[in-house]
XYZ file of C-alpha atoms in Angstrom:
744
model
C 88.268 142.950 123.474
C 86.107 140.040 122.414
C 83.597 139.997 119.609
C 80.153 138.384 119.340
C 80.067 134.671 118.645
C 79.860 133.446 115.048
C 76.096 132.660 115.110
C 75.434 136.103 116.532
C 77.599 137.796 113.890
C 75.746 135.934 111.155
C 72.386 137.072 112.487
C 73.632 140.642 112.954
C 74.641 140.781 109.308
C 70.965 140.713 108.349
C 69.901 143.650 110.519
C 68.631 146.804 108.777
C 70.412 149.077 111.252
C 73.881 148.376 109.921
C 73.311 147.638 106.276
C 70.784 147.878 103.494
C 68.309 145.017 103.198
C 69.781 142.116 101.245
C 67.667 141.246 98.219
C 67.203 137.595 97.524
C 68.134 136.863 93.905
C 66.900 133.720 92.210
C 69.418 132.421 89.681
C 67.764 130.462 86.876
C 69.163 127.156 85.826
C 71.123 127.019 82.603
C 68.669 127.422 79.741
C 68.557 128.644 76.206
C 67.928 132.290 75.390
C 64.651 131.511 73.633
C 63.321 129.573 76.597
C 64.313 132.357 78.982
C 62.643 134.974 76.796
C 59.513 132.833 76.752
C 59.483 132.753 80.545
C 59.917 136.527 80.615
C 56.894 136.913 78.323
C 54.750 134.709 80.577
C 55.816 136.614 83.665
C 55.117 139.928 81.943
C 51.590 138.813 81.124
C 50.913 137.873 84.729
C 52.528 141.095 85.936
C 50.209 143.092 83.671
C 47.181 141.313 85.132
C 48.410 141.954 88.667
C 49.020 145.626 87.925
C 45.476 146.056 86.623
C 44.099 144.298 89.703
C 46.168 146.502 91.984
C 45.018 149.648 90.205
C 41.398 148.639 90.800
C 41.943 148.479 94.553
C 44.476 151.294 94.891
C 41.886 153.789 96.094
C 41.250 151.634 99.166
C 44.931 151.582 100.052
C 47.070 153.995 101.990
C 49.287 156.551 100.254
C 52.399 154.520 100.991
C 50.993 151.449 99.191
C 49.847 153.434 96.136
C 53.223 155.116 95.896
C 54.945 151.754 96.047
C 52.789 150.390 93.202
C 53.672 153.403 91.044
C 57.346 152.720 91.692
C 56.901 149.065 90.790
C 55.079 149.979 87.579
C 57.910 152.285 86.518
C 60.453 149.608 87.281
C 58.411 147.036 85.377
C 58.113 149.319 82.321
C 61.876 149.663 82.271
C 62.185 145.903 82.495
C 59.801 145.430 79.548
C 61.797 147.879 77.450
C 65.009 146.062 78.196
C 63.488 142.638 77.561
C 62.206 143.828 74.149
C 65.751 144.582 72.982
C 67.572 141.832 71.133
C 69.579 139.892 73.711
C 73.247 140.701 73.542
C 74.397 137.896 75.796
C 72.902 135.027 77.743
C 73.926 136.812 80.967
C 71.706 139.781 80.055
C 68.777 137.448 79.456
C 69.282 135.696 82.774
C 69.379 139.060 84.536
C 66.123 140.110 82.843
C 64.478 136.845 83.879
C 65.623 137.274 87.487
C 64.221 140.821 87.579
C 60.918 139.720 86.077
C 60.606 136.976 88.696
C 61.419 139.430 91.472
C 58.860 141.882 90.098
C 56.280 139.128 89.919
C 56.796 138.257 93.579
C 56.472 141.900 94.599
C 53.291 142.458 92.629
C 51.752 139.280 94.043
C 52.491 140.472 97.589
C 51.109 143.923 96.782
C 47.893 142.381 95.455
C 47.441 140.378 98.664
C 47.975 143.486 100.798
C 45.575 145.473 98.631
C 42.793 142.909 98.993
C 43.351 142.721 102.746
C 43.400 146.482 103.302
C 40.356 147.127 101.121
C 38.106 144.452 102.587
C 34.893 145.791 104.210
C 35.736 144.135 107.534
C 39.179 145.772 107.611
C 37.688 149.179 106.836
C 35.044 148.731 109.538
C 37.730 147.742 112.043
C 39.781 150.789 111.079
C 36.759 153.077 111.538
C 35.985 151.542 114.932
C 39.610 151.912 115.999
C 39.558 155.606 115.087
C 36.410 156.120 117.175
C 37.949 154.333 120.155
C 41.132 156.399 119.899
C 39.143 159.638 119.714
C 37.298 158.660 122.886
C 40.589 157.835 124.600
C 41.998 161.235 123.691
C 38.957 163.060 125.094
C 39.148 161.119 128.354
C 42.874 161.666 128.705
C 42.585 165.446 128.475
C 40.899 166.000 131.836
C 42.378 166.852 135.249
C 40.751 167.040 138.697
C 42.715 168.866 141.435
C 41.566 168.822 145.070
C 43.256 171.040 147.663
C 42.754 169.533 151.146
C 43.991 171.903 153.873
C 44.244 171.735 157.628
C 42.568 175.073 158.460
C 43.628 175.461 162.086
C 45.551 178.465 163.463
C 49.067 177.125 162.809
C 48.224 176.737 159.108
C 47.293 180.384 158.549
C 50.363 181.138 156.330
C 49.511 178.229 154.025
C 45.841 179.212 153.794
C 46.927 182.679 152.687
C 49.497 181.224 150.270
C 46.848 179.032 148.676
C 44.453 181.956 148.370
C 47.093 184.159 146.755
C 48.439 181.566 144.309
C 45.571 179.345 143.107
C 44.659 181.710 140.275
C 48.271 181.889 139.136
C 48.569 178.098 139.304
C 45.444 177.767 137.171
C 46.868 180.257 134.669
C 50.119 178.299 134.306
C 48.315 174.969 133.971
C 45.924 176.362 131.370
C 48.915 177.568 129.349
C 50.715 174.249 129.733
C 47.663 172.095 128.932
C 45.595 174.256 126.552
C 43.478 171.347 125.278
C 42.644 169.989 128.751
C 39.570 170.489 130.910
C 40.828 171.221 134.447
C 38.551 171.269 137.490
C 39.492 172.435 140.990
C 37.957 171.584 144.346
C 38.632 172.596 147.949
C 38.235 170.751 151.251
C 39.227 172.516 154.458
C 39.073 170.597 157.736
C 39.544 171.329 161.431
C 38.436 169.228 164.432
C 35.446 167.990 166.425
C 35.380 170.825 168.953
C 34.671 173.281 166.152
C 31.051 173.891 165.215
C 29.514 171.664 162.501
C 29.593 174.661 160.187
C 33.297 175.324 160.822
C 34.498 171.732 160.980
C 34.637 171.422 157.174
C 34.743 173.876 154.278
C 33.816 172.247 150.966
C 33.686 173.361 147.364
C 32.854 170.702 144.722
C 34.941 170.414 141.561
C 34.495 173.325 139.176
C 36.314 174.796 136.204
C 35.506 178.310 137.468
C 38.666 179.418 139.229
C 36.908 182.557 140.532
C 34.656 180.333 142.661
C 37.669 178.579 144.185
C 39.315 181.932 144.809
C 36.220 183.231 146.617
C 36.044 180.200 148.926
C 39.736 180.427 149.846
C 39.522 184.167 150.459
C 36.686 183.534 152.930
C 38.412 180.639 154.748
C 39.649 181.491 158.267
C 42.170 179.763 160.524
C 40.440 178.514 163.709
C 42.164 176.922 166.698
C 41.338 173.964 168.976
C 42.692 172.431 172.180
C 44.600 169.305 171.109
C 47.362 168.583 168.585
C 45.526 166.072 166.373
C 43.001 166.908 163.665
C 40.087 165.175 161.959
C 42.123 163.932 158.989
C 40.056 160.751 158.694
C 36.846 162.774 158.505
C 38.396 164.820 155.707
C 39.386 161.652 153.830
C 35.814 160.371 154.184
C 34.596 163.497 152.405
C 37.414 163.501 149.827
C 36.524 160.049 148.487
C 32.943 161.253 147.967
C 33.983 164.094 145.683
C 32.827 163.613 142.096
C 36.125 162.369 140.660
C 35.703 162.085 136.874
C 38.951 163.147 135.204
C 41.623 160.856 133.807
C 44.289 162.592 135.925
C 43.244 162.966 139.564
C 45.394 164.814 142.087
C 44.979 165.430 145.822
C 47.188 167.932 147.672
C 47.032 167.443 151.428
C 48.541 170.371 153.378
C 48.962 169.648 157.096
C 51.267 170.304 160.033
C 49.461 168.022 162.526
C 48.615 164.309 162.360
C 45.318 162.507 162.485
C 43.630 161.307 165.633
C 44.408 157.744 166.807
C 47.693 156.782 168.436
C 48.686 154.644 165.453
C 49.410 157.860 163.568
C 51.469 159.851 166.089
C 53.883 159.628 169.016
C 53.103 161.316 172.302
C 51.091 164.347 171.219
C 47.952 165.616 172.906
C 45.028 163.696 171.387
C 41.466 163.694 172.741
C 40.556 160.619 170.644
C 43.473 158.134 170.584
C 41.259 155.098 169.845
C 37.808 156.102 168.539
C 36.512 159.538 167.508
C 32.984 160.955 168.063
C 31.927 159.736 164.601
C 32.751 156.170 165.665
C 35.766 155.942 163.363
C 39.138 154.397 164.208
C 42.462 153.756 162.472
C 40.814 150.817 160.688
C 38.486 153.255 158.923
C 41.503 155.316 157.887
C 42.947 152.237 156.174
C 39.691 151.600 154.306
C 39.451 155.208 153.140
C 43.059 155.303 151.935
C 42.560 152.110 149.936
C 39.390 153.564 148.450
C 41.307 156.710 147.506
C 43.919 154.557 145.798
C 41.264 152.568 143.952
C 39.860 155.841 142.635
C 43.197 156.410 140.900
C 44.011 159.574 142.840
C 47.634 160.729 143.049
C 48.079 161.634 146.720
C 50.652 164.364 147.477
C 51.249 165.119 151.151
C 52.771 168.566 151.732
C 54.921 168.039 154.819
C 55.223 171.198 156.910
C 56.288 169.889 160.342
C 58.043 166.611 159.733
C 58.439 165.595 163.386
C 54.710 165.801 163.967
C 53.428 164.122 160.814
C 56.230 161.634 160.016
C 54.566 158.640 161.693
C 51.188 159.344 160.086
C 52.744 159.633 156.637
C 54.716 156.414 157.141
C 51.555 154.520 158.094
C 49.564 156.115 155.279
C 52.215 155.029 152.757
C 52.099 151.432 153.994
C 48.397 151.387 153.204
C 48.280 153.537 150.074
C 51.388 152.443 148.159
C 51.050 149.647 145.614
C 53.998 148.953 143.298
C 51.976 146.686 141.020
C 49.580 149.564 140.290
C 52.337 152.190 140.177
C 50.726 153.973 143.122
C 52.708 155.868 145.758
C 51.874 158.549 148.285
C 54.346 161.295 147.427
C 55.856 163.479 150.165
C 56.547 167.128 149.316
C 58.786 168.375 152.119
C 58.217 172.148 151.868
C 58.469 173.068 155.548
C 57.427 176.660 156.162
C 58.454 177.940 152.712
C 55.115 178.999 151.238
C 56.831 180.430 148.134
C 57.177 176.860 146.854
C 53.406 176.446 146.588
C 53.133 177.515 142.944
C 56.148 175.719 141.383
C 55.464 172.556 143.380
C 51.828 172.280 142.302
C 52.593 173.057 138.647
C 55.435 170.544 138.499
C 53.667 167.686 140.266
C 50.458 168.038 138.257
C 52.512 167.805 135.085
C 54.101 164.622 136.452
C 50.687 163.162 137.259
C 49.446 163.928 133.752
C 52.476 162.140 132.318
C 51.898 159.140 134.567
C 48.207 158.790 133.762
C 48.671 159.065 130.000
C 51.801 157.016 129.374
C 50.250 153.546 129.149
C 47.007 154.576 127.452
C 48.640 156.704 124.775
C 51.358 154.172 124.052
C 48.838 151.367 123.581
C 46.499 153.548 121.500
C 49.247 154.730 119.173
C 50.632 151.258 118.678
C 47.139 150.016 117.844
C 46.601 152.671 115.166
C 50.032 152.830 113.560
C 51.096 149.980 111.286
C 54.843 150.183 110.850
C 55.902 149.564 107.237
C 58.743 147.253 108.261
C 57.133 145.466 111.206
C 53.893 143.508 111.554
C 51.235 144.989 113.845
C 51.088 143.672 117.389
C 48.688 140.854 118.067
C 45.920 141.410 120.599
C 45.685 137.751 121.572
C 46.733 136.667 125.040
C 50.345 135.646 124.693
C 52.175 132.868 126.509
C 55.903 133.386 126.604
C 56.528 129.752 125.737
C 60.254 130.008 125.387
C 60.771 131.414 128.854
C 58.374 129.031 130.541
C 59.859 125.951 128.846
C 63.456 127.013 128.444
C 65.849 124.336 129.774
C 67.776 126.957 131.746
C 64.762 127.504 133.998
C 63.735 124.740 136.413
C 60.096 123.574 136.174
C 59.238 125.123 139.535
C 60.050 128.590 138.202
C 58.155 128.628 134.930
C 55.552 131.333 134.587
C 52.878 132.277 132.066
C 53.302 135.862 130.877
C 50.204 137.388 129.295
C 48.436 140.771 129.442
C 46.576 139.697 132.593
C 49.546 138.205 134.422
C 49.884 138.992 138.107
C 52.701 141.448 138.699
C 55.095 140.800 141.565
C 54.208 143.181 144.413
C 57.800 143.150 145.659
C 61.158 141.917 144.381
C 62.832 139.504 146.791
C 66.414 140.419 145.863
C 67.835 138.715 148.962
C 66.471 135.346 147.762
C 67.816 135.546 144.208
C 70.471 132.874 144.709
C 68.066 130.560 146.546
C 64.589 131.017 145.123
C 65.021 132.157 141.518
C 66.361 128.936 140.064
C 69.665 128.226 138.370
C 72.534 130.606 137.710
C 72.328 131.179 133.951
C 75.300 131.808 131.679
C 74.556 134.229 128.845
C 76.338 136.266 126.203
C 76.225 140.024 126.809
C 76.482 142.367 123.807
C 76.789 146.155 124.092
C 77.242 149.093 121.733
C 80.688 150.655 121.620
C 80.110 154.191 122.887
C 83.783 155.137 122.616
C 83.197 155.810 118.922
C 82.407 159.335 117.626
C 78.817 160.582 117.574
C 78.524 160.488 113.787
C 79.754 156.907 113.686
C 77.198 155.804 116.285
C 74.317 157.573 114.519
C 75.282 156.117 111.147
C 75.837 152.540 112.324
C 75.111 151.987 116.034
C 75.618 148.228 115.791
C 79.126 148.301 114.370
C 82.121 147.220 116.454
C 79.983 145.658 119.184
C 81.483 144.692 122.532
C 80.823 141.237 123.916
C 81.319 139.414 127.175
C 79.842 136.489 129.078
C 78.024 136.952 132.366
C 76.167 134.765 134.836
C 72.959 135.898 136.481
C 69.665 134.808 137.968
C 66.448 135.785 136.164
C 63.093 135.474 137.848
C 60.461 134.617 135.180
C 57.634 136.540 136.877
C 57.546 140.255 135.901
C 57.515 143.012 138.494
C 56.205 145.613 136.025
C 54.744 145.911 132.552
C 54.367 148.747 130.094
C 52.461 149.116 126.876
C 55.125 147.156 124.975
C 57.344 145.138 127.332
C 57.546 143.164 130.563
C 60.237 143.892 133.166
C 61.715 140.891 134.996
C 64.073 140.966 137.999
C 67.655 139.913 137.207
C 70.556 139.612 139.648
C 74.260 139.334 138.796
C 76.002 137.941 141.904
C 79.584 138.589 140.781
C 79.218 142.365 141.050
C 76.137 142.322 143.293
C 74.135 144.000 140.517
C 70.370 144.442 140.624
C 69.269 144.451 136.989
C 66.117 144.513 134.877
C 65.622 142.064 131.996
C 62.972 143.211 129.519
C 61.136 141.199 126.892
C 58.328 142.080 124.507
C 54.731 141.383 125.447
C 53.456 140.935 121.891
C 54.713 140.090 118.438
C 57.854 138.314 117.318
C 60.754 138.165 119.762
C 63.464 137.948 117.178
C 66.913 139.316 117.871
C 66.518 142.390 115.639
C 63.826 143.926 117.878
C 66.085 143.777 120.929
C 69.006 145.249 119.013
C 66.757 148.094 117.850
C 66.150 148.999 121.502
C 69.872 148.900 122.285
C 70.741 150.948 119.192
C 68.155 153.590 120.094
C 69.549 153.911 123.614
C 73.125 154.107 122.294
C 72.323 156.988 119.934
C 70.431 158.807 122.691
C 73.385 158.325 125.054
C 75.875 159.807 122.588
C 73.570 162.744 121.881
C 73.042 163.473 125.572
C 76.827 163.445 126.095
C 77.100 166.074 123.379
C 74.241 167.990 125.015
C 76.020 168.019 128.384
C 79.125 169.544 126.812
C 77.141 172.752 126.439
C 76.790 172.978 130.223
C 72.979 173.089 130.575
C 71.382 174.030 133.895
C 70.889 170.343 134.618
C 72.867 167.482 133.063
C 71.060 164.444 131.711
C 71.947 160.817 131.174
C 70.686 157.502 129.804
C 71.398 154.265 131.634
C 73.283 151.605 129.713
C 71.269 148.996 127.830
C 72.735 145.798 126.446
C 71.326 142.665 124.871
C 71.862 139.258 126.420
C 71.276 135.932 124.748
C 70.429 132.871 126.806
C 71.214 129.786 124.774
C 69.924 126.326 125.700
C 72.521 124.173 127.445
C 73.844 120.952 125.973
C 72.635 118.927 124.177
C 70.170 121.462 122.750
C 72.833 123.480 120.947
C 72.100 125.007 117.569
C 68.624 126.208 118.501
C 67.597 129.848 118.605
C 68.471 131.694 121.803
C 66.236 133.676 124.128
C 66.918 137.430 124.132
C 66.452 140.207 126.674
C 67.512 143.797 126.929
C 69.216 144.366 130.279
C 69.674 147.583 132.229
C 70.403 148.602 135.843
C 67.549 148.544 138.335
C 67.072 152.214 139.241
C 65.064 152.940 142.368
C 62.872 156.023 142.469
C 59.764 157.471 140.879
C 59.740 157.130 137.097
C 58.291 160.180 135.363
C 57.686 160.766 131.663
C 58.826 164.164 130.350
C 57.451 163.825 126.806
C 56.133 161.054 124.564
C 56.345 160.044 120.913
C 52.993 161.581 119.946
C 53.602 165.276 120.563
C 52.804 165.553 124.283
C 55.399 167.187 126.535
C 55.683 168.349 130.126
C 56.900 171.905 129.641
C 57.870 172.083 133.314
C 60.775 169.782 132.398
C 62.458 172.417 130.258
C 65.799 170.621 129.968
C 64.156 167.489 128.574
C 62.244 169.414 125.905
C 65.391 171.320 124.967
C 67.304 168.045 124.615
C 64.728 166.675 122.162
C 65.103 169.891 120.150
C 68.900 169.638 120.440
C 68.905 166.041 119.156
C 67.373 167.268 115.890
C 70.136 169.827 115.362
C 73.052 167.701 116.633
C 72.065 164.776 114.400
C 72.128 166.952 111.303
C 68.314 167.082 111.196
C 68.099 163.328 110.740
C 66.282 162.316 113.924
C 64.614 163.447 117.149
C 64.904 161.653 120.506
C 61.595 161.715 122.408
C 59.587 159.673 124.917
C 62.011 160.811 127.610
C 61.337 159.114 130.940
C 63.183 158.064 134.058
C 64.100 159.045 137.598
C 64.616 162.800 137.332
C 66.953 163.133 134.327
C 68.517 159.669 134.498
C 66.484 158.117 131.723
C 65.728 154.947 129.805
C 63.541 153.611 126.969
C 63.644 156.625 124.615
C 62.084 156.644 121.154
C 63.715 157.918 117.972
C 61.774 159.444 115.095
C 63.989 159.305 111.997
C 63.734 161.175 108.697
C 64.797 158.234 106.590
C 62.820 155.030 106.290
C 61.893 154.049 109.874
C 64.262 151.503 111.326
C 63.981 152.075 115.077
C 60.980 149.849 115.710
C 57.213 150.371 115.547
C 57.316 153.481 117.765
C 59.432 155.341 115.176
C 56.820 157.483 113.415
C 59.386 158.929 110.988
C 58.735 162.472 109.716
C 55.230 162.409 111.170
C 56.664 161.884 114.660
C 59.185 164.700 114.205
C 56.386 167.014 113.115
C 54.286 166.014 116.136
C 57.072 167.002 118.534
C 57.813 170.368 116.979
C 54.141 171.243 116.483
C 53.761 171.425 120.279
C 57.301 172.428 121.328
C 57.761 175.985 122.535
C 61.390 176.947 122.990
C 62.421 177.695 126.577
C 65.404 179.275 128.313
C 67.549 176.155 127.759
C 66.895 176.288 124.004
C 67.932 179.945 124.103
C 71.146 179.150 125.992
C 72.033 176.562 123.348
C 71.099 178.917 120.475
C 68.838 176.265 118.964
C 67.235 177.491 115.736
C 63.430 177.211 115.627
C 61.655 174.603 113.538
C 59.113 175.849 110.954
C 56.286 173.893 112.611
C 56.743 175.302 116.118
C 53.796 177.256 117.614
C 53.758 180.941 116.757
C 53.009 181.951 120.372
C 56.183 181.601 122.505
C 56.373 181.041 126.236
C 55.677 184.144 128.269
C 58.538 185.696 130.225
C 56.802 184.785 133.492
C 56.368 181.137 132.475
C 59.948 180.867 131.244
C 61.190 182.323 134.538
C 59.120 179.777 136.454
C 60.578 176.946 134.355
C 64.079 178.194 135.111
C 63.278 178.278 138.821
C 61.981 174.709 138.678
C 65.082 173.424 136.890
C 67.486 175.239 139.205
C 65.813 173.591 142.209
C 66.313 170.056 140.851
C 69.267 167.717 141.464
C 72.255 167.740 139.106
C 72.897 164.052 138.641
C 73.963 161.609 135.973
C 74.166 157.843 136.097
C 77.414 156.010 136.753
C 79.085 155.043 133.474
C 79.856 151.460 134.545
C 77.716 148.810 132.863
C 75.013 147.651 135.256
C 75.803 150.143 138.035
C 72.631 151.880 139.306
C 74.419 154.648 141.239
C 73.856 158.348 140.588
C 76.769 160.785 140.460
C 76.283 164.360 141.652
C 77.696 166.946 139.259
C 78.301 170.487 140.475
C 77.793 173.451 138.154
C 81.498 174.320 138.212
C 82.603 170.809 137.328
C 79.868 169.899 134.892
C 81.482 171.113 131.693
C 84.765 169.316 132.209
C 83.119 166.066 133.235
C 80.587 166.214 130.418
C 83.287 165.919 127.781
C 83.613 162.263 128.742
C 80.211 161.413 130.208
C 80.760 157.679 129.639
C 83.776 157.953 131.969
C 81.816 159.412 134.892
C 81.874 156.802 137.646
C 80.606 156.666 141.210
C 83.105 156.502 144.085
C 82.870 152.706 144.610
C 83.474 152.100 140.895
C 86.395 154.554 140.873
C 87.998 152.636 143.739
C 87.661 149.403 141.792
C 89.198 151.119 138.754
C 92.368 151.772 140.741
C 93.170 148.045 140.942
C 95.644 146.773 138.322
C 96.527 143.203 137.406
C 99.148 141.598 135.205
C 98.631 139.134 132.361
C 100.762 137.515 129.669
C 100.009 138.272 126.024
C 98.245 135.371 124.270
C 99.811 136.018 120.863
C 101.823 132.979 119.823
C 105.476 133.430 120.670
C 104.937 136.714 122.518
C 104.315 136.120 126.213
C 104.991 139.762 127.139
C 103.484 140.615 130.515
C 101.248 143.690 130.529
C 99.167 145.475 133.156
C 95.477 146.276 132.858
C 92.532 147.468 134.960
C 90.124 144.518 135.230
C 87.164 146.590 136.336
C 87.598 149.154 133.565
C 86.983 146.385 131.034
C 84.049 145.074 133.050
C 82.593 148.583 133.258
C 82.772 148.831 129.464
C 80.919 145.533 129.035
C 83.963 143.759 127.580
C 85.849 140.610 128.420
C 89.324 141.058 129.862
C 92.147 141.736 127.374
C 94.299 138.877 126.164
C 96.719 140.980 124.112
C 98.839 143.846 125.413
C 99.243 147.214 123.726
């Protein structure tokens, strides 16, 4: 095992996560006792003036600042009492002088903060920010749902299913989103040979579910003489609906494709080129792009895959846009109409999470000033270090700011040719072989270090409210990775280590969670910190840091956030957040759970003690926000989790809890491969879950297991030893460590 380099160890020693903050003590030069006591008197006089000034502005400060001033006053009174005593030794006098100087510095800083916080402009800005946030919250709590159904004869079972379940769907959504305004609309379509009255059935958006129910009850299935339908005509009407909500969802139920040969193969179609309205496949493209620009989440319910597969493929080519996080989602339900209710409830919850994640994150960060971190700047930021770093050739320097163009596609196959030089960097990871308590107490102790070489493309392929995501490729193990850096604020090493420490604690807690054999296991992908140091001769300068994690393909969904919102349909995720509070000894809660299914990344920790997990750690306030909206579900019951005093008094109904259990049982049982950088998922059966979960960090995919089976021999490096020992090279690589140089 290798350890971090000396410069890295020195910088780690100053991090709050492993040790208490080191106070800087000023040692006075040798001086007489009388002179020192004179200095103490002068400092005391200035301290008194500063205290009076601070008291005058205390009412304009926050509670935390006023409390701190009270503490400083008590400490200063004690100092005055001690300084008034006859000095026993010169050492005592020097100590009193040092404390007085320290107190003076603190009071000066407090006075500056007080004047800043109480200025009229600051108060006006705070008031404006509160108004903006209130408006954001109102806009976020709205949902528009449009059901678009093919209403021909073959779709009769689905028309009846919709009619019988829409009220129940509305009931579940109202219970899950009690503070939201939800509107429903309906658009039934058939074909040109039907009468103008029968060709479309429309009901504008309304929050009256009885109106929707009445329209569906009256809708009949009518046949026609070809196998294609007027899908494009329906899309033309759908984009004209009065979409207003922040979350917009379209459910398209169909078992036949659209007219135009571009969208089908060899079916009977009366209008393969142009329809009676003069539309063609080109108009379909325009309408789909318009739908995407409206911010509508398009879910296609696939009933007869062979018939609609080509249409859906072409629609996705037009509709999907990675830069805007927009994808046409396929719900392959076949003829099983019983899946109507759970599918709609689950996917709407996912759409709500998607539409709120960026806005809420940015709003909360703007309103919450972390006591240990400066607020984020709102200025356009140029990532100077990356764009001018010697490791990156001039042709691959990029400006990263809030308006930067996001890569529409990652050209992984050109990494070794078009991304610049192969960069050597130090890789540092948390040691997850330690016990849970040890990791919670000091996640950055006993770090593991290695050196890797990889290509990093400076242009981001995605951005969130806090960080950019850049493509990274490690050729040695053919690893597709993601390098993340902060969009705003200082990019000092401590911020990156906070992210890694948070992920490490969450990973240990989820391993403990999986030991209890929940309905679905969960996992967090590995996160490490890499440091890119300038090549010779620029040694000695500060390095460039990234957090690095595997590139996981799939749809990322948020299950809860750090401000009290949660998707109750993801019962296992909510139970894990509750579990983290109990398993940590009521010291912290892991929230902001997000990822591909239950393989997650980028969690947030709210901690009871003084916040030290970055600006998204809202301390006790964040813990209270989670529990104030958390209603225990069947997973909480299975784990015997005790309720929190702040939880809602009204529990989940038996029907809702049963639906949640059905949703979770229908999902995949997967965890991520335990090898550092490996993006593979590992399927875990119910029978084998408990045994595997005892060592979740040792769960590997089949390719990694095959590499584990290879042993090599090496001679011990200890002077005078030379004993030959065997080891598994890939096991050390999978742990994020350099190969051993000393045998057991």
